[in-house]
Short mmCIF file of C-alpha atoms in Angstrom, two decimals:
data_model
loop_
_atom_site.label_atom_id
_atom_site.label_comp_id
_atom_site.label_asym_id
_atom_site.label_seq_id
_atom_site.Cartn_x
_atom_site.Cartn_y
_atom_site.Cartn_z
CA MET A 1 -45.50 -130.29 0.06
CA GLY A 2 -43.21 -129.19 2.89
CA SER A 3 -44.15 -129.04 6.54
CA LEU A 4 -46.48 -126.20 7.42
CA LYS A 5 -46.64 -123.86 10.40
CA SER A 6 -49.44 -121.48 11.11
CA TYR A 7 -50.27 -118.35 13.04
CA SER A 8 -53.96 -117.81 13.72
CA CYS A 9 -55.73 -114.74 14.92
CA GLU A 10 -59.39 -114.41 14.01
CA PRO A 11 -60.53 -113.87 11.33
CA GLU A 12 -57.39 -114.94 9.43
CA THR A 13 -54.53 -117.41 9.53
CA VAL A 14 -51.03 -117.20 8.13
CA ILE A 15 -49.68 -120.47 6.73
CA TYR A 16 -45.90 -120.74 6.48
CA ASN A 17 -44.30 -123.40 4.32
CA VAL A 18 -41.08 -124.30 6.11
CA GLU A 19 -39.33 -125.73 3.02
CA SER A 20 -40.18 -123.01 0.50
CA GLY A 21 -40.40 -120.09 2.94
CA ASP A 22 -43.68 -119.00 1.30
CA MET A 23 -46.38 -117.42 3.42
CA HIS A 24 -50.09 -117.42 2.65
CA LEU A 25 -52.93 -115.50 4.27
CA LEU A 26 -56.09 -117.60 4.51
CA SER A 27 -59.46 -117.08 6.10
CA ALA A 28 -59.74 -119.02 9.34
CA SER A 29 -62.32 -121.35 7.73
CA ASN A 30 -60.15 -122.17 4.74
CA ALA A 31 -57.15 -122.68 7.02
CA GLU A 32 -59.20 -125.14 9.07
CA LEU A 33 -60.17 -126.98 5.88
CA LEU A 34 -56.49 -127.10 4.87
CA GLY A 35 -55.70 -128.75 8.19
CA LEU A 36 -58.49 -131.29 7.72
CA ILE A 37 -57.41 -132.10 4.15
CA ASN A 38 -53.84 -132.69 5.31
CA GLN A 39 -55.13 -134.90 8.16
CA LYS A 40 -56.78 -137.02 5.41
CA VAL A 41 -60.26 -136.49 6.80
CA GLU A 42 -62.78 -138.27 4.62
CA ILE A 43 -64.50 -136.38 1.81
CA PRO A 44 -68.07 -136.59 3.22
CA HIS A 45 -66.87 -134.96 6.44
CA LEU A 46 -65.11 -132.21 4.51
CA LEU A 47 -68.23 -131.57 2.45
CA GLN A 48 -70.40 -131.41 5.54
CA LYS A 49 -67.98 -128.95 7.10
CA ILE A 50 -68.18 -126.77 3.98
CA ILE A 51 -71.98 -126.96 3.89
CA ASP A 52 -72.20 -125.95 7.56
CA THR A 53 -69.59 -123.20 7.36
CA PHE A 54 -70.59 -121.50 4.13
CA GLN A 55 -74.30 -122.44 3.94
CA LEU A 56 -73.86 -124.14 0.56
CA SER A 57 -75.79 -126.92 -1.16
CA GLY A 58 -74.17 -130.35 -1.64
CA SER A 59 -73.15 -129.70 -5.23
CA GLU A 60 -71.86 -126.22 -4.40
CA ALA A 61 -69.81 -127.72 -1.57
CA GLU A 62 -68.29 -130.28 -3.95
CA GLU A 63 -67.32 -127.53 -6.37
CA TYR A 64 -65.93 -125.44 -3.50
CA LEU A 65 -63.79 -128.32 -2.27
CA PHE A 66 -62.56 -129.13 -5.77
CA ASN A 67 -61.49 -125.53 -6.37
CA LEU A 68 -59.94 -125.21 -2.91
CA LYS A 69 -57.86 -128.37 -3.31
CA SER A 70 -56.73 -127.32 -6.74
CA GLU A 71 -55.65 -123.93 -5.37
CA TYR A 72 -53.86 -125.53 -2.40
CA ARG A 73 -52.07 -127.94 -4.76
CA LYS A 74 -50.85 -125.01 -6.85
CA LEU A 75 -49.57 -123.33 -3.68
CA ASN A 76 -47.88 -126.57 -2.61
CA LEU A 77 -49.93 -126.70 0.58
CA ILE A 78 -51.28 -130.21 -0.04
CA ASN A 79 -50.08 -133.24 -1.99
CA MET B 1 -24.05 -103.40 20.55
CA PHE B 2 -21.58 -104.02 17.74
CA ASN B 3 -17.85 -103.42 17.79
CA ILE B 4 -16.93 -101.92 14.47
CA ALA B 5 -13.49 -101.26 13.02
CA VAL B 6 -13.39 -98.56 10.35
CA ALA B 7 -10.52 -97.83 8.00
CA SER B 8 -10.64 -94.82 5.72
CA ASN B 9 -8.29 -92.50 3.86
CA ILE B 10 -11.00 -89.86 3.45
CA PHE B 11 -10.99 -86.77 5.67
CA ALA B 12 -14.79 -86.34 5.37
CA VAL B 13 -15.30 -89.81 6.88
CA ALA B 14 -13.05 -88.96 9.83
CA ARG B 15 -14.98 -85.72 10.29
CA HIS B 16 -18.29 -87.63 10.09
CA LEU B 17 -17.13 -90.11 12.74
CA LYS B 18 -15.97 -87.29 15.01
CA HIS B 19 -19.23 -85.39 14.58
CA PHE B 20 -21.67 -88.29 14.92
CA TYR B 21 -19.83 -90.90 16.97
CA ALA B 22 -17.77 -88.79 19.40
CA ASP B 23 -19.71 -90.10 22.43
CA TYR B 24 -19.58 -93.78 21.46
CA THR B 25 -17.34 -96.12 23.40
CA VAL B 26 -13.96 -96.79 21.88
CA ASN B 27 -13.10 -100.47 21.99
CA ASP B 28 -9.58 -100.28 23.35
CA SER B 29 -9.97 -103.34 25.57
CA GLY B 30 -9.25 -105.83 22.79
CA ASP B 31 -12.85 -107.10 22.71
CA PHE B 32 -13.98 -109.03 19.64
CA THR B 33 -14.59 -106.81 16.60
CA ASP B 34 -17.86 -107.70 14.88
CA LEU B 35 -17.48 -105.80 11.63
CA TYR B 36 -14.45 -104.58 9.68
CA VAL B 37 -15.33 -101.97 7.10
CA GLU B 38 -13.30 -99.78 4.79
CA VAL B 39 -14.40 -96.59 3.09
CA LYS B 40 -11.68 -95.56 0.68
CA ALA B 41 -11.11 -93.18 -2.17
CA VAL B 42 -10.61 -94.93 -5.50
CA GLY B 43 -7.02 -94.53 -6.69
CA GLY B 44 -5.58 -94.11 -10.16
CA LEU B 45 -6.16 -91.30 -12.64
CA ARG B 46 -9.89 -91.23 -11.90
CA ARG B 47 -9.24 -89.46 -8.62
CA PHE B 48 -8.27 -86.32 -10.58
CA TYR B 49 -11.33 -85.94 -12.79
CA LYS B 50 -14.13 -87.96 -11.12
CA PRO B 51 -13.18 -88.92 -7.58
CA GLN B 52 -15.07 -91.87 -6.16
CA VAL B 53 -15.41 -93.85 -2.95
CA THR B 54 -15.77 -97.58 -2.36
CA PHE B 55 -17.19 -99.43 0.64
CA THR B 56 -15.61 -102.75 1.56
CA PHE B 57 -16.81 -105.23 4.14
CA ASP B 58 -14.53 -108.17 4.97
CA GLY B 59 -12.81 -107.65 1.62
CA TYR B 60 -16.06 -107.64 -0.35
CA GLU B 61 -17.49 -104.62 -2.20
CA PRO B 62 -21.29 -104.91 -2.10
CA PHE B 63 -21.94 -101.62 -3.94
CA ALA B 64 -20.69 -99.83 -7.02
CA PRO B 65 -18.45 -96.83 -6.21
CA LEU B 66 -20.16 -93.50 -5.45
CA PRO B 67 -18.99 -89.89 -5.90
CA LEU B 68 -16.45 -88.96 -3.24
CA ASN B 69 -18.71 -86.34 -1.61
CA GLN B 70 -21.05 -89.19 -0.61
CA ALA B 71 -18.38 -91.03 1.40
CA PRO B 72 -19.99 -90.47 4.85
CA ALA B 73 -23.40 -91.50 3.53
CA MET B 74 -21.85 -94.58 1.94
CA PHE B 75 -20.31 -95.46 5.30
CA GLU B 76 -23.76 -95.32 6.96
CA TRP B 77 -25.50 -97.27 4.16
CA GLY B 78 -22.70 -99.79 4.03
CA LEU B 79 -22.80 -100.31 7.77
CA ASN B 80 -26.55 -100.96 7.57
CA TRP B 81 -25.89 -103.51 4.86
CA ALA B 82 -23.12 -105.20 6.85
CA ILE B 83 -25.29 -105.52 9.98
CA ALA B 84 -28.31 -106.75 8.02
CA ASN B 85 -26.18 -109.42 6.36
CA THR B 86 -24.40 -110.75 9.40
CA ALA B 87 -26.36 -110.27 12.62
CA HIS B 88 -28.52 -113.35 12.19
CA GLN B 89 -28.87 -113.85 15.95
CA TYR B 90 -31.65 -111.31 15.39
CA LEU B 91 -34.62 -111.11 13.11
CA ILE B 92 -33.81 -107.79 11.46
CA ILE B 93 -36.79 -105.68 10.53
CA HIS B 94 -36.42 -102.63 8.31
CA SER B 95 -38.04 -100.16 10.63
CA ALA B 96 -37.57 -97.41 13.13
CA ILE B 97 -37.70 -98.58 16.74
CA ILE B 98 -38.27 -96.18 19.62
CA GLU B 99 -39.31 -96.52 23.25
CA LYS B 100 -41.26 -94.56 25.87
CA ASP B 101 -42.16 -95.64 29.43
CA GLY B 102 -40.97 -99.15 28.61
CA TYR B 103 -43.17 -99.52 25.54
CA GLY B 104 -41.30 -100.40 22.36
CA LEU B 105 -42.81 -99.05 19.17
CA ILE B 106 -41.80 -100.58 15.84
CA MET B 107 -42.44 -98.45 12.80
CA PRO B 108 -41.66 -100.20 9.51
CA GLY B 109 -41.88 -98.04 6.46
CA THR B 110 -41.77 -98.09 2.73
CA PRO B 111 -40.19 -95.07 0.99
CA GLY B 112 -42.44 -92.04 1.41
CA SER B 113 -44.20 -93.40 4.48
CA GLY B 114 -42.49 -90.84 6.68
CA LYS B 115 -40.91 -93.40 8.99
CA SER B 116 -37.63 -91.53 9.51
CA THR B 117 -39.28 -88.12 9.78
CA LEU B 118 -41.69 -89.38 12.43
CA CYS B 119 -38.89 -91.15 14.24
CA ALA B 120 -36.70 -88.02 14.23
CA ALA B 121 -39.57 -85.92 15.57
CA LEU B 122 -40.53 -88.41 18.28
CA ILE B 123 -36.98 -88.76 19.62
CA ASN B 124 -36.96 -84.98 19.99
CA ARG B 125 -40.15 -85.25 22.06
CA GLY B 126 -39.25 -87.73 24.78
CA TRP B 127 -39.05 -91.06 22.97
CA ARG B 128 -35.79 -93.01 23.11
CA LEU B 129 -34.10 -93.98 19.86
CA LEU B 130 -33.07 -97.61 19.47
CA SER B 131 -32.63 -97.31 15.70
CA ASP B 132 -34.17 -95.38 12.83
CA GLU B 133 -33.31 -98.11 10.35
CA MET B 134 -33.53 -101.60 11.82
CA ALA B 135 -35.25 -103.36 14.70
CA LEU B 136 -33.06 -106.16 16.04
CA LEU B 137 -35.48 -108.74 17.45
CA SER B 138 -33.56 -111.28 19.51
CA LEU B 139 -34.31 -114.90 18.67
CA ASP B 140 -33.38 -115.81 22.27
CA ASP B 141 -35.56 -113.56 24.39
CA GLY B 142 -37.96 -111.76 22.03
CA LEU B 143 -36.63 -108.35 23.11
CA ILE B 144 -35.48 -105.67 20.71
CA TYR B 145 -31.88 -104.57 21.10
CA PRO B 146 -30.71 -101.01 20.44
CA ALA B 147 -28.19 -100.03 17.80
CA PRO B 148 -28.50 -96.24 17.95
CA ARG B 149 -26.81 -94.42 15.10
CA PRO B 150 -27.30 -91.10 13.30
CA VAL B 151 -30.81 -90.65 11.89
CA SER B 152 -30.86 -90.37 8.12
CA LEU B 153 -33.25 -87.80 6.67
CA LYS B 154 -34.06 -87.01 3.06
CA ASN B 155 -35.20 -84.05 1.00
CA LYS B 156 -38.02 -82.03 2.62
CA SER B 157 -37.73 -83.99 5.89
CA ILE B 158 -34.40 -82.33 6.64
CA GLN B 159 -35.89 -78.85 6.88
CA ILE B 160 -39.06 -80.15 8.56
CA ILE B 161 -37.03 -81.57 11.45
CA LYS B 162 -34.71 -78.53 11.60
CA ASP B 163 -37.82 -76.35 11.98
CA PHE B 164 -39.39 -78.79 14.43
CA SER B 165 -36.47 -79.01 16.85
CA ALA B 166 -33.87 -76.35 17.42
CA GLU B 167 -31.87 -78.83 19.53
CA ALA B 168 -31.43 -81.37 16.75
CA VAL B 169 -27.83 -81.44 15.52
CA PHE B 170 -27.26 -82.09 11.84
CA GLY B 171 -24.33 -82.77 9.57
CA GLU B 172 -23.94 -81.36 6.08
CA VAL B 173 -26.61 -81.90 3.46
CA VAL B 174 -25.28 -84.14 0.70
CA PRO B 175 -27.14 -83.32 -2.52
CA ASP B 176 -28.13 -85.59 -5.38
CA THR B 177 -27.50 -89.02 -3.87
CA LEU B 178 -29.40 -92.08 -5.08
CA LYS B 179 -31.94 -91.26 -2.35
CA GLY B 180 -32.07 -87.52 -3.11
CA ASP B 181 -30.59 -84.90 -0.78
CA ILE B 182 -29.69 -86.49 2.52
CA ALA B 183 -28.49 -85.31 5.92
CA HIS B 184 -27.83 -87.11 9.18
CA MET B 185 -29.00 -86.05 12.61
CA VAL B 186 -26.93 -86.87 15.70
CA ALA B 187 -28.48 -89.59 17.88
CA PRO B 188 -29.77 -88.02 21.13
CA GLU B 189 -27.79 -88.55 24.32
CA SER B 190 -30.60 -90.64 25.83
CA ALA B 191 -30.11 -93.22 23.07
CA LEU B 192 -26.45 -93.69 23.93
CA LEU B 193 -26.99 -93.72 27.69
CA GLN B 194 -29.37 -96.66 27.31
CA GLN B 195 -27.69 -98.39 24.39
CA SER B 196 -27.40 -101.64 26.37
CA THR B 197 -31.04 -101.68 27.45
CA PRO B 198 -33.33 -103.74 25.20
CA VAL B 199 -37.04 -103.12 25.00
CA LYS B 200 -40.14 -105.28 24.93
CA PRO B 201 -42.12 -104.63 21.75
CA ALA B 202 -45.57 -103.23 22.50
CA PHE B 203 -46.78 -101.52 19.33
CA LEU B 204 -46.35 -102.17 15.63
CA VAL B 205 -47.38 -99.14 13.59
CA PHE B 206 -47.27 -98.94 9.79
CA PRO B 207 -47.14 -95.21 8.98
CA HIS B 208 -48.64 -93.78 5.79
CA TYR B 209 -48.03 -90.15 4.95
CA GLN B 210 -50.84 -88.81 2.77
CA ASP B 211 -51.43 -85.19 1.76
CA ASN B 212 -54.61 -83.74 3.31
CA ALA B 213 -55.63 -87.06 4.87
CA GLU B 214 -57.56 -87.22 8.13
CA LYS B 215 -55.47 -88.69 10.92
CA GLN B 216 -56.49 -92.32 11.31
CA LEU B 217 -55.06 -94.90 13.70
CA LYS B 218 -56.73 -98.10 12.62
CA GLN B 219 -56.23 -101.47 14.29
CA LEU B 220 -54.72 -103.99 11.89
CA PRO B 221 -55.68 -107.69 12.07
CA LYS B 222 -52.67 -109.54 13.46
CA ALA B 223 -52.38 -112.19 10.75
CA ARG B 224 -52.37 -109.45 8.13
CA ALA B 225 -49.78 -107.51 10.14
CA LEU B 226 -47.57 -110.62 10.21
CA MET B 227 -47.74 -110.93 6.41
CA THR B 228 -46.81 -107.26 5.97
CA LEU B 229 -44.06 -107.39 8.55
CA ALA B 230 -42.40 -110.33 6.78
CA GLU B 231 -41.93 -108.08 3.74
CA HIS B 232 -39.91 -105.72 5.92
CA ALA B 233 -37.61 -108.35 7.43
CA PHE B 234 -34.13 -108.33 5.88
CA ASN B 235 -33.16 -111.85 6.91
CA PHE B 236 -36.51 -113.66 7.19
CA ASN B 237 -35.61 -116.05 4.36
CA ILE B 238 -32.25 -116.84 5.95
CA LEU B 239 -33.72 -117.58 9.38
CA GLY B 240 -36.65 -119.59 8.00
CA GLU B 241 -38.74 -121.35 10.64
CA GLU B 242 -36.90 -119.62 13.50
CA GLY B 243 -37.66 -116.25 11.95
CA PHE B 244 -41.34 -117.14 11.51
CA ASP B 245 -41.62 -118.23 15.14
CA ALA B 246 -39.91 -115.07 16.39
CA MET B 247 -42.13 -112.86 14.30
CA ALA B 248 -45.33 -114.70 15.24
CA ASN B 249 -44.43 -114.52 18.95
CA MET B 250 -43.81 -110.82 18.65
CA ILE B 251 -47.06 -110.18 16.78
CA ASP B 252 -48.88 -111.98 19.59
CA GLN B 253 -47.53 -109.46 22.13
CA VAL B 254 -48.07 -106.21 20.25
CA GLU B 255 -50.97 -104.04 19.21
CA CYS B 256 -50.91 -103.54 15.42
CA TYR B 257 -52.01 -100.39 13.61
CA ASP B 258 -52.13 -98.73 10.23
CA PHE B 259 -51.53 -95.05 10.81
CA THR B 260 -52.44 -92.44 8.20
CA TYR B 261 -51.43 -88.82 8.80
CA ALA B 262 -50.94 -85.59 6.90
CA ASP B 263 -48.77 -83.49 9.19
CA LEU B 264 -46.23 -83.93 11.93
CA ALA B 265 -48.21 -82.37 14.78
CA THR B 266 -51.20 -84.69 14.42
CA ALA B 267 -48.88 -87.62 13.77
CA LEU B 268 -47.14 -87.06 17.10
CA GLU B 269 -50.49 -86.77 18.85
CA GLY B 270 -51.55 -90.10 17.34
CA ILE B 271 -48.38 -91.95 18.30
CA ASP B 272 -48.26 -90.41 21.79
CA SER B 273 -51.88 -91.46 22.40
CA LEU B 274 -50.74 -95.08 22.32
CA VAL B 275 -48.80 -94.82 25.57
CA LYS B 276 -51.28 -92.62 27.42
#
């Protein structure tokens, strides 16, 4: 993963990968989660954030986080 | 803006320069020349049965030769290419850029969007032309610098603008180019008088021409506008992080719109309403 820059303006955020030059348009919530994942915030905190933001159950939040991380890995936004 | 040296052995190119660039400043003071371009007829036997023209920039031919009657158009296209590939002190956005009352309006456009037609009409109704082809966003000060040149119009747009403005001065129509029939319109005097005056960007408008559509000027979320604008930047990949920062700073300052229209009169109303 290269270093990332962002431009935020509700309700969306643009993430720019400095090394690859790729740009991605994310919802503000998913961009915030990306930031937290890259800050190595602990999993329980991430799950609680997802539960609060999207009104999901615990298991739904786990699935959401799994899918999100897998997508971000594919896009080279996280390690 | 740019000092350009042109060499050509084609009479039509000389006539084009005289017609469209007569009021530009001649650099006889020995100032640095930014771009050296050549537009020359291809030699050899070919010149007798299928005459062609080549465009050369610093000894490099970026395009395949074109029929000789397209020499002036090739000069204009080639010059666009040369600027877009060298002027990396700017983020270069493929768009028209015009100004009124100090408000800069950037109008990127995909083919068929009507960007050049709208631009040609607006500069015949009190807007100042900075460029109909590229917005030069300075990486230093975030202002957009003018590079006024003839406005290129295609197909039906040529007659639309001739009907719209009796004062507009055109060159010959060149038929059957890669872009269809094309003609150039002389840049208005106001564009040349203020060719050293940059403008602060205020509006970013993505035009969409659509038959029978209701006029609609719809605010565009800024992050989405940034994504779309990046697709219109010639040298975004070359500038990298610096280009992203320049574009993000500009998006922060401007109002962003998607603009759908079906005819010129309502389009002008819509654009003019922005500065009222």
